Amino acid sequence: MRRHTVVVHAVLLVAALIVVVPFVWIAAAAFKTPIALLSGAFWFEPIWNNFHELLFTSTSEYLDNYLNSFVVGAASTLLDLVVATLAAYSIVRMGWPRWVVSAVLMWSIVFHMIPPITMLGGWFTMFRSIGLVNTWTGLTLAHATLNLPLALWIMSAFVREVPVELEEAARLDGCGTARLLWRVIVPLVRPGLAAAAILVFIFSWNEFPVALTLTQKATATVPVAIAKFAQEFEIQYTQMAAGAVLSVLPALVLLIVGQRQIVRGLTAGALK
């Protein structure tokens, strides 16, 4: 047993290093000069110039890109949570035939597996014809469409665990469907909402090919902004690394806050 424990911990340590070492290298590059980075210097004097040029110079638009990513991520997450919760309640509680429920869930997971790049041509043509290219609205709708299957699967699992007796009791007290959803279902599936919100927001924040196709300079997101540091005659490695480090912050905050919400919600449900 002790040998088995050592092996398991060794494998987990190797897996953690595979994930952490690249990020540590990028974080170190963000504090290096271009010469120190390209020369492969291990010991170096940290500098803040890369972050200063990224955030405070008049030629940099990184803060605008940050705002674009936040607005699109928050809007698409909110849209997905509303639609996924309503759809999950419908397919779980509205008495649809079993084959219809299976078909909807199967098609959603198949759609989620389709590479987004295969749909970019059609989306770009459609959005251009209705004036949604280079807008927050167009990119929000695209991201919400891409991430809706994931939110639907998560919410379906949580809605299915809500006791039917609670809904029946609420209807006996005179609750309509809208009030039932808001007063009974939503509080009980709050851990699922938190988990879905975290994943959907992170996927929207990190999404690149759709944002690259549907946005221009004014609406570019953080991944697009980082990619533009690789120019035709120059690659600004250190500023690219600084942008990558800053782009991780929202995901870290969401994971820390969201994990506490999930644990608290599951514990409260178990005690009840």
mmCIF file of C-alpha atoms in Angstrom:
data_model
loop_
_atom_site.group_PDB
_atom_site.id
_atom_site.type_symbol
_atom_site.label_atom_id
_atom_site.label_comp_id
_atom_site.label_asym_id
_atom_site.label_seq_id
_atom_site.Cartn_x
_atom_site.Cartn_y
_atom_site.Cartn_z
ATOM 1 C CA MET A 1 0.000 0.000 0.000
ATOM 2 C CA ARG A 2 2.818 2.378 0.802
ATOM 3 C CA ARG A 3 4.498 1.659 -2.548
ATOM 4 C CA HIS A 4 1.185 2.236 -4.314
ATOM 5 C CA THR A 5 0.763 5.579 -2.532
ATOM 6 C CA VAL A 6 4.270 6.660 -3.527
ATOM 7 C CA VAL A 7 3.634 5.760 -7.165
ATOM 8 C CA VAL A 8 0.316 7.615 -7.214
ATOM 9 C CA HIS A 9 1.875 10.732 -5.681
ATOM 10 C CA ALA A 10 4.781 10.569 -8.122
ATOM 11 C CA VAL A 11 2.414 10.400 -11.092
ATOM 12 C CA LEU A 12 0.373 13.308 -9.723
ATOM 13 C CA LEU A 13 3.555 15.313 -9.158
ATOM 14 C CA VAL A 14 4.684 14.739 -12.750
ATOM 15 C CA ALA A 15 1.243 15.743 -14.042
ATOM 16 C CA ALA A 16 1.329 18.901 -11.915
ATOM 17 C CA LEU A 17 4.785 19.805 -13.211
ATOM 18 C CA ILE A 18 3.622 19.351 -16.815
ATOM 19 C CA VAL A 19 0.898 21.917 -16.145
ATOM 20 C CA VAL A 20 2.790 24.334 -13.898
ATOM 21 C CA VAL A 21 6.244 24.522 -15.528
ATOM 22 C CA PRO A 22 5.086 26.128 -18.823
ATOM 23 C CA PHE A 23 3.117 28.755 -16.922
ATOM 24 C CA VAL A 24 6.080 29.469 -14.643
ATOM 25 C CA TRP A 25 8.284 29.887 -17.717
ATOM 26 C CA ILE A 26 5.802 32.340 -19.262
ATOM 27 C CA ALA A 27 5.457 34.223 -15.968
ATOM 28 C CA ALA A 28 9.248 34.521 -15.723
ATOM 29 C CA ALA A 29 9.419 35.733 -19.333
ATOM 30 C CA ALA A 30 6.985 38.532 -18.474
ATOM 31 C CA PHE A 31 9.588 39.994 -16.086
ATOM 32 C CA LYS A 32 12.585 39.671 -18.429
ATOM 33 C CA THR A 33 14.075 41.949 -21.009
ATOM 34 C CA PRO A 34 13.975 40.671 -24.604
ATOM 35 C CA ILE A 35 17.742 40.124 -24.491
ATOM 36 C CA ALA A 36 17.540 38.081 -21.280
ATOM 37 C CA LEU A 37 14.708 35.979 -22.692
ATOM 38 C CA LEU A 38 16.323 35.256 -26.061
ATOM 39 C CA SER A 39 19.690 34.519 -24.457
ATOM 40 C CA GLY A 40 18.049 31.969 -22.145
ATOM 41 C CA ALA A 41 19.276 33.634 -18.954
ATOM 42 C CA PHE A 42 18.188 31.684 -15.870
ATOM 43 C CA TRP A 43 19.157 34.368 -13.363
ATOM 44 C CA PHE A 44 17.858 37.827 -14.178
ATOM 45 C CA GLU A 45 16.766 41.076 -12.570
ATOM 46 C CA PRO A 46 12.958 41.364 -12.745
ATOM 47 C CA ILE A 47 11.570 44.402 -14.556
ATOM 48 C CA TRP A 48 8.063 45.874 -14.822
ATOM 49 C CA ASN A 49 8.491 47.568 -18.193
ATOM 50 C CA ASN A 50 6.525 44.892 -20.053
ATOM 51 C CA PHE A 51 3.451 45.396 -17.875
ATOM 52 C CA HIS A 52 3.834 49.179 -18.027
ATOM 53 C CA GLU A 53 3.973 49.172 -21.823
ATOM 54 C CA LEU A 54 1.024 46.807 -21.934
ATOM 55 C CA LEU A 55 -1.235 48.783 -19.610
ATOM 56 C CA PHE A 56 -0.240 52.418 -19.585
ATOM 57 C CA THR A 57 1.241 53.399 -22.938
ATOM 58 C CA SER A 58 -0.904 55.292 -25.436
ATOM 59 C CA THR A 59 -0.207 52.776 -28.216
ATOM 60 C CA SER A 60 -1.418 49.773 -26.248
ATOM 61 C CA GLU A 61 -5.079 48.721 -26.409
ATOM 62 C CA TYR A 62 -4.800 45.797 -24.004
ATOM 63 C CA LEU A 63 -7.151 47.305 -21.402
ATOM 64 C CA ASP A 64 -9.808 47.780 -24.092
ATOM 65 C CA ASN A 65 -9.312 44.160 -25.143
ATOM 66 C CA TYR A 66 -9.665 43.134 -21.492
ATOM 67 C CA LEU A 67 -12.961 44.989 -21.266
ATOM 68 C CA ASN A 68 -14.173 43.384 -24.491
ATOM 69 C CA SER A 69 -13.410 39.907 -23.159
ATOM 70 C CA PHE A 70 -15.098 40.618 -19.851
ATOM 71 C CA VAL A 71 -18.272 42.039 -21.407
ATOM 72 C CA VAL A 72 -18.593 39.234 -23.962
ATOM 73 C CA GLY A 73 -17.779 36.537 -21.400
ATOM 74 C CA ALA A 74 -20.228 37.872 -18.803
ATOM 75 C CA ALA A 75 -23.035 38.416 -21.326
ATOM 76 C CA SER A 76 -22.657 35.014 -22.977
ATOM 77 C CA THR A 77 -22.463 33.316 -19.573
ATOM 78 C CA LEU A 78 -25.650 34.998 -18.353
ATOM 79 C CA LEU A 79 -27.446 34.121 -21.590
ATOM 80 C CA ASP A 80 -26.341 30.492 -21.388
ATOM 81 C CA LEU A 81 -27.395 30.148 -17.745
ATOM 82 C CA VAL A 82 -30.906 31.451 -18.450
ATOM 83 C CA VAL A 83 -31.441 29.366 -21.579
ATOM 84 C CA ALA A 84 -29.827 26.213 -20.149
ATOM 85 C CA THR A 85 -31.853 26.373 -16.915
ATOM 86 C CA LEU A 86 -35.144 26.799 -18.776
ATOM 87 C CA ALA A 87 -34.243 24.085 -21.290
ATOM 88 C CA ALA A 88 -33.082 21.696 -18.564
ATOM 89 C CA TYR A 89 -36.321 22.145 -16.624
ATOM 90 C CA SER A 90 -38.300 21.583 -19.820
ATOM 91 C CA ILE A 91 -36.622 18.343 -20.865
ATOM 92 C CA VAL A 92 -36.504 16.947 -17.314
ATOM 93 C CA ARG A 93 -39.918 17.942 -15.937
ATOM 94 C CA MET A 94 -42.262 18.678 -18.861
ATOM 95 C CA GLY A 95 -42.985 15.068 -19.773
ATOM 96 C CA TRP A 96 -41.277 14.953 -23.162
ATOM 97 C CA PRO A 97 -40.941 11.481 -24.727
ATOM 98 C CA ARG A 98 -37.721 9.803 -23.709
ATOM 99 C CA TRP A 99 -36.438 9.716 -27.289
ATOM 100 C CA VAL A 100 -36.886 13.478 -27.592
ATOM 101 C CA VAL A 101 -34.840 14.109 -24.434
ATOM 102 C CA SER A 102 -32.130 11.707 -25.609
ATOM 103 C CA ALA A 103 -32.064 13.299 -29.064
ATOM 104 C CA VAL A 104 -31.732 16.824 -27.659
ATOM 105 C CA LEU A 105 -28.931 15.895 -25.283
ATOM 106 C CA MET A 106 -27.146 13.796 -27.904
ATOM 107 C CA TRP A 107 -27.345 16.534 -30.528
ATOM 108 C CA SER A 108 -26.073 19.102 -28.036
ATOM 109 C CA ILE A 109 -23.000 17.033 -27.225
ATOM 110 C CA VAL A 110 -22.371 16.306 -30.921
ATOM 111 C CA PHE A 111 -22.614 20.031 -31.671
ATOM 112 C CA HIS A 112 -20.186 20.732 -28.832
ATOM 113 C CA MET A 113 -17.683 18.339 -30.429
ATOM 114 C CA ILE A 114 -17.780 20.105 -33.817
ATOM 115 C CA PRO A 115 -14.698 22.343 -34.263
ATOM 116 C CA PRO A 116 -15.848 25.990 -34.194
ATOM 117 C CA ILE A 117 -13.627 26.809 -37.162
ATOM 118 C CA THR A 118 -15.922 24.755 -39.426
ATOM 119 C CA MET A 119 -18.785 27.191 -38.737
ATOM 120 C CA LEU A 120 -16.866 30.443 -39.065
ATOM 121 C CA GLY A 121 -17.554 30.974 -42.771
ATOM 122 C CA GLY A 122 -21.318 30.696 -42.345
ATOM 123 C CA TRP A 123 -21.361 32.778 -39.179
ATOM 124 C CA PHE A 124 -19.259 35.535 -40.720
ATOM 125 C CA THR A 125 -21.490 35.731 -43.803
ATOM 126 C CA MET A 126 -24.669 35.747 -41.718
ATOM 127 C CA PHE A 127 -23.414 38.279 -39.176
ATOM 128 C CA ARG A 128 -22.077 40.576 -41.891
ATOM 129 C CA SER A 129 -25.467 40.587 -43.637
ATOM 130 C CA ILE A 130 -27.251 41.677 -40.447
ATOM 131 C CA GLY A 131 -24.549 44.056 -39.213
ATOM 132 C CA LEU A 132 -23.214 42.059 -36.259
ATOM 133 C CA VAL A 133 -19.581 41.720 -37.367
ATOM 134 C CA ASN A 134 -17.219 43.685 -35.110
ATOM 135 C CA THR A 135 -19.848 44.010 -32.356
ATOM 136 C CA TRP A 136 -20.169 42.718 -28.818
ATOM 137 C CA THR A 137 -23.603 41.338 -29.689
ATOM 138 C CA GLY A 138 -22.367 39.141 -32.519
ATOM 139 C CA LEU A 139 -19.485 37.678 -30.545
ATOM 140 C CA THR A 140 -21.717 37.168 -27.489
ATOM 141 C CA LEU A 141 -24.245 35.194 -29.539
ATOM 142 C CA ALA A 142 -21.457 33.097 -31.082
ATOM 143 C CA HIS A 143 -19.875 32.277 -27.716
ATOM 144 C CA ALA A 144 -23.261 31.544 -26.152
ATOM 145 C CA THR A 145 -24.021 29.131 -28.996
ATOM 146 C CA LEU A 146 -20.696 27.336 -28.597
ATOM 147 C CA ASN A 147 -20.993 26.896 -24.827
ATOM 148 C CA LEU A 148 -24.734 26.260 -24.477
ATOM 149 C CA PRO A 149 -24.433 22.439 -24.802
ATOM 150 C CA LEU A 150 -22.049 22.299 -21.850
ATOM 151 C CA ALA A 151 -24.341 24.445 -19.703
ATOM 152 C CA LEU A 152 -27.357 22.369 -20.747
ATOM 153 C CA TRP A 153 -25.740 19.093 -19.684
ATOM 154 C CA ILE A 154 -24.665 20.501 -16.323
ATOM 155 C CA MET A 155 -28.048 22.053 -15.547
ATOM 156 C CA SER A 156 -29.931 18.951 -16.674
ATOM 157 C CA ALA A 157 -28.013 16.864 -14.161
ATOM 158 C CA PHE A 158 -28.730 19.292 -11.316
ATOM 159 C CA VAL A 159 -32.411 19.846 -12.159
ATOM 160 C CA ARG A 160 -32.918 16.081 -12.295
ATOM 161 C CA GLU A 161 -31.710 15.821 -8.675
ATOM 162 C CA VAL A 162 -34.328 18.274 -7.380
ATOM 163 C CA PRO A 163 -37.051 16.272 -5.538
ATOM 164 C CA VAL A 164 -40.354 16.290 -7.392
ATOM 165 C CA GLU A 165 -42.158 16.501 -4.050
ATOM 166 C CA LEU A 166 -40.832 20.034 -3.515
ATOM 167 C CA GLU A 167 -42.285 21.157 -6.838
ATOM 168 C CA GLU A 168 -45.619 19.509 -6.073
ATOM 169 C CA ALA A 169 -45.751 21.212 -2.692
ATOM 170 C CA ALA A 170 -44.962 24.571 -4.291
ATOM 171 C CA ARG A 171 -47.734 24.132 -6.862
ATOM 172 C CA LEU A 172 -50.195 23.253 -4.097
ATOM 173 C CA ASP A 173 -49.272 26.571 -2.481
ATOM 174 C CA GLY A 174 -50.224 28.344 -5.701
ATOM 175 C CA CYS A 175 -46.825 28.767 -7.427
ATOM 176 C CA GLY A 176 -46.908 29.146 -11.180
ATOM 177 C CA THR A 177 -44.112 27.841 -13.370
ATOM 178 C CA ALA A 178 -42.161 31.112 -13.425
ATOM 179 C CA ARG A 179 -42.360 31.561 -9.665
ATOM 180 C CA LEU A 180 -41.574 27.894 -9.119
ATOM 181 C CA LEU A 181 -38.405 28.223 -11.167
ATOM 182 C CA TRP A 182 -37.277 31.382 -9.394
ATOM 183 C CA ARG A 183 -38.224 30.467 -5.805
ATOM 184 C CA VAL A 184 -37.626 26.713 -5.737
ATOM 185 C CA ILE A 185 -35.530 25.411 -8.630
ATOM 186 C CA VAL A 186 -32.914 28.159 -8.909
ATOM 187 C CA PRO A 187 -31.932 28.155 -5.179
ATOM 188 C CA LEU A 188 -31.588 24.364 -5.194
ATOM 189 C CA VAL A 189 -29.464 24.234 -8.367
ATOM 190 C CA ARG A 190 -27.224 27.136 -7.363
ATOM 191 C CA PRO A 191 -24.129 24.884 -7.218
ATOM 192 C CA GLY A 192 -24.825 23.817 -10.797
ATOM 193 C CA LEU A 193 -25.259 27.433 -11.858
ATOM 194 C CA ALA A 194 -21.917 28.284 -10.270
ATOM 195 C CA ALA A 195 -20.144 25.377 -11.981
ATOM 196 C CA ALA A 196 -21.719 26.143 -15.359
ATOM 197 C CA ALA A 197 -20.936 29.860 -15.038
ATOM 198 C CA ILE A 198 -17.286 29.187 -14.262
ATOM 199 C CA LEU A 199 -16.774 26.831 -17.203
ATOM 200 C CA VAL A 200 -18.745 28.887 -19.713
ATOM 201 C CA PHE A 201 -16.995 32.127 -18.764
ATOM 202 C CA ILE A 202 -13.534 30.551 -18.946
ATOM 203 C CA PHE A 203 -14.257 28.963 -22.329
ATOM 204 C CA SER A 204 -15.565 32.273 -23.631
ATOM 205 C CA TRP A 205 -12.566 34.135 -22.220
ATOM 206 C CA ASN A 206 -10.094 31.743 -23.859
ATOM 207 C CA GLU A 207 -11.873 31.355 -27.210
ATOM 208 C CA PHE A 208 -9.689 32.482 -30.138
ATOM 209 C CA PRO A 209 -10.703 31.516 -33.725
ATOM 210 C CA VAL A 210 -14.280 32.846 -33.554
ATOM 211 C CA ALA A 211 -13.135 36.074 -31.884
ATOM 212 C CA LEU A 212 -10.406 36.497 -34.482
ATOM 213 C CA THR A 213 -12.912 36.137 -37.324
ATOM 214 C CA LEU A 214 -15.836 38.171 -35.973
ATOM 215 C CA THR A 215 -13.942 41.068 -34.370
ATOM 216 C CA GLN A 216 -11.726 43.874 -35.501
ATOM 217 C CA LYS A 217 -9.556 46.383 -33.678
ATOM 218 C CA ALA A 218 -12.339 47.938 -31.582
ATOM 219 C CA THR A 219 -13.849 44.673 -30.322
ATOM 220 C CA ALA A 220 -10.838 42.325 -30.219
ATOM 221 C CA THR A 221 -10.622 40.118 -27.129
ATOM 222 C CA VAL A 222 -7.614 39.223 -24.997
ATOM 223 C CA PRO A 223 -6.535 36.082 -26.952
ATOM 224 C CA VAL A 224 -6.668 38.064 -30.204
ATOM 225 C CA ALA A 225 -4.674 40.894 -28.615
ATOM 226 C CA ILE A 226 -1.982 38.488 -27.389
ATOM 227 C CA ALA A 227 -1.685 36.908 -30.834
ATOM 228 C CA LYS A 228 -1.155 40.317 -32.432
ATOM 229 C CA PHE A 229 2.129 40.740 -30.577
ATOM 230 C CA ALA A 230 3.541 38.362 -33.208
ATOM 231 C CA GLN A 231 3.980 40.782 -36.094
ATOM 232 C CA GLU A 232 5.547 40.408 -39.518
ATOM 233 C CA PHE A 233 8.966 41.841 -38.676
ATOM 234 C CA GLU A 234 8.984 41.526 -34.871
ATOM 235 C CA ILE A 235 7.656 39.201 -32.197
ATOM 236 C CA GLN A 236 7.274 40.945 -28.851
ATOM 237 C CA TYR A 237 7.819 37.889 -26.683
ATOM 238 C CA THR A 238 8.031 39.619 -23.318
ATOM 239 C CA GLN A 239 4.901 41.734 -23.810
ATOM 240 C CA MET A 240 3.095 38.665 -25.083
ATOM 241 C CA ALA A 241 4.091 36.843 -21.898
ATOM 242 C CA ALA A 242 2.916 39.761 -19.755
ATOM 243 C CA GLY A 243 -0.432 39.733 -21.536
ATOM 244 C CA ALA A 244 -0.745 35.982 -21.007
ATOM 245 C CA VAL A 245 -0.055 36.342 -17.281
ATOM 246 C CA LEU A 246 -2.696 39.047 -16.889
ATOM 247 C CA SER A 247 -5.206 37.019 -18.884
ATOM 248 C CA VAL A 248 -5.083 34.244 -16.271
ATOM 249 C CA LEU A 249 -6.304 36.451 -13.408
ATOM 250 C CA PRO A 250 -10.097 36.345 -14.077
ATOM 251 C CA ALA A 251 -10.067 32.560 -14.365
ATOM 252 C CA LEU A 252 -8.156 32.203 -11.088
ATOM 253 C CA VAL A 253 -10.538 34.530 -9.249
ATOM 254 C CA LEU A 254 -13.571 32.700 -10.622
ATOM 255 C CA LEU A 255 -12.199 29.308 -9.656
ATOM 256 C CA ILE A 256 -11.379 30.396 -6.105
ATOM 257 C CA VAL A 257 -14.745 32.078 -5.511
ATOM 258 C CA GLY A 258 -16.742 29.499 -7.446
ATOM 259 C CA GLN A 259 -15.280 26.472 -5.671
ATOM 260 C CA ARG A 260 -16.356 27.884 -2.333
ATOM 261 C CA GLN A 261 -19.869 28.470 -3.651
ATOM 262 C CA ILE A 262 -20.106 24.948 -5.018
ATOM 263 C CA VAL A 263 -18.947 23.325 -1.764
ATOM 264 C CA ARG A 264 -21.252 25.520 0.332
ATOM 265 C CA GLY A 265 -24.233 24.784 -1.894
ATOM 266 C CA LEU A 266 -23.679 21.027 -1.900
ATOM 267 C CA THR A 267 -23.177 20.943 1.873
ATOM 268 C CA ALA A 268 -26.341 22.949 2.503
ATOM 269 C CA GLY A 269 -28.325 20.641 0.241
ATOM 270 C CA ALA A 270 -27.010 17.554 2.065
ATOM 271 C CA LEU A 271 -27.910 19.002 5.462
ATOM 272 C CA LYS A 272 -31.405 19.882 4.315
#
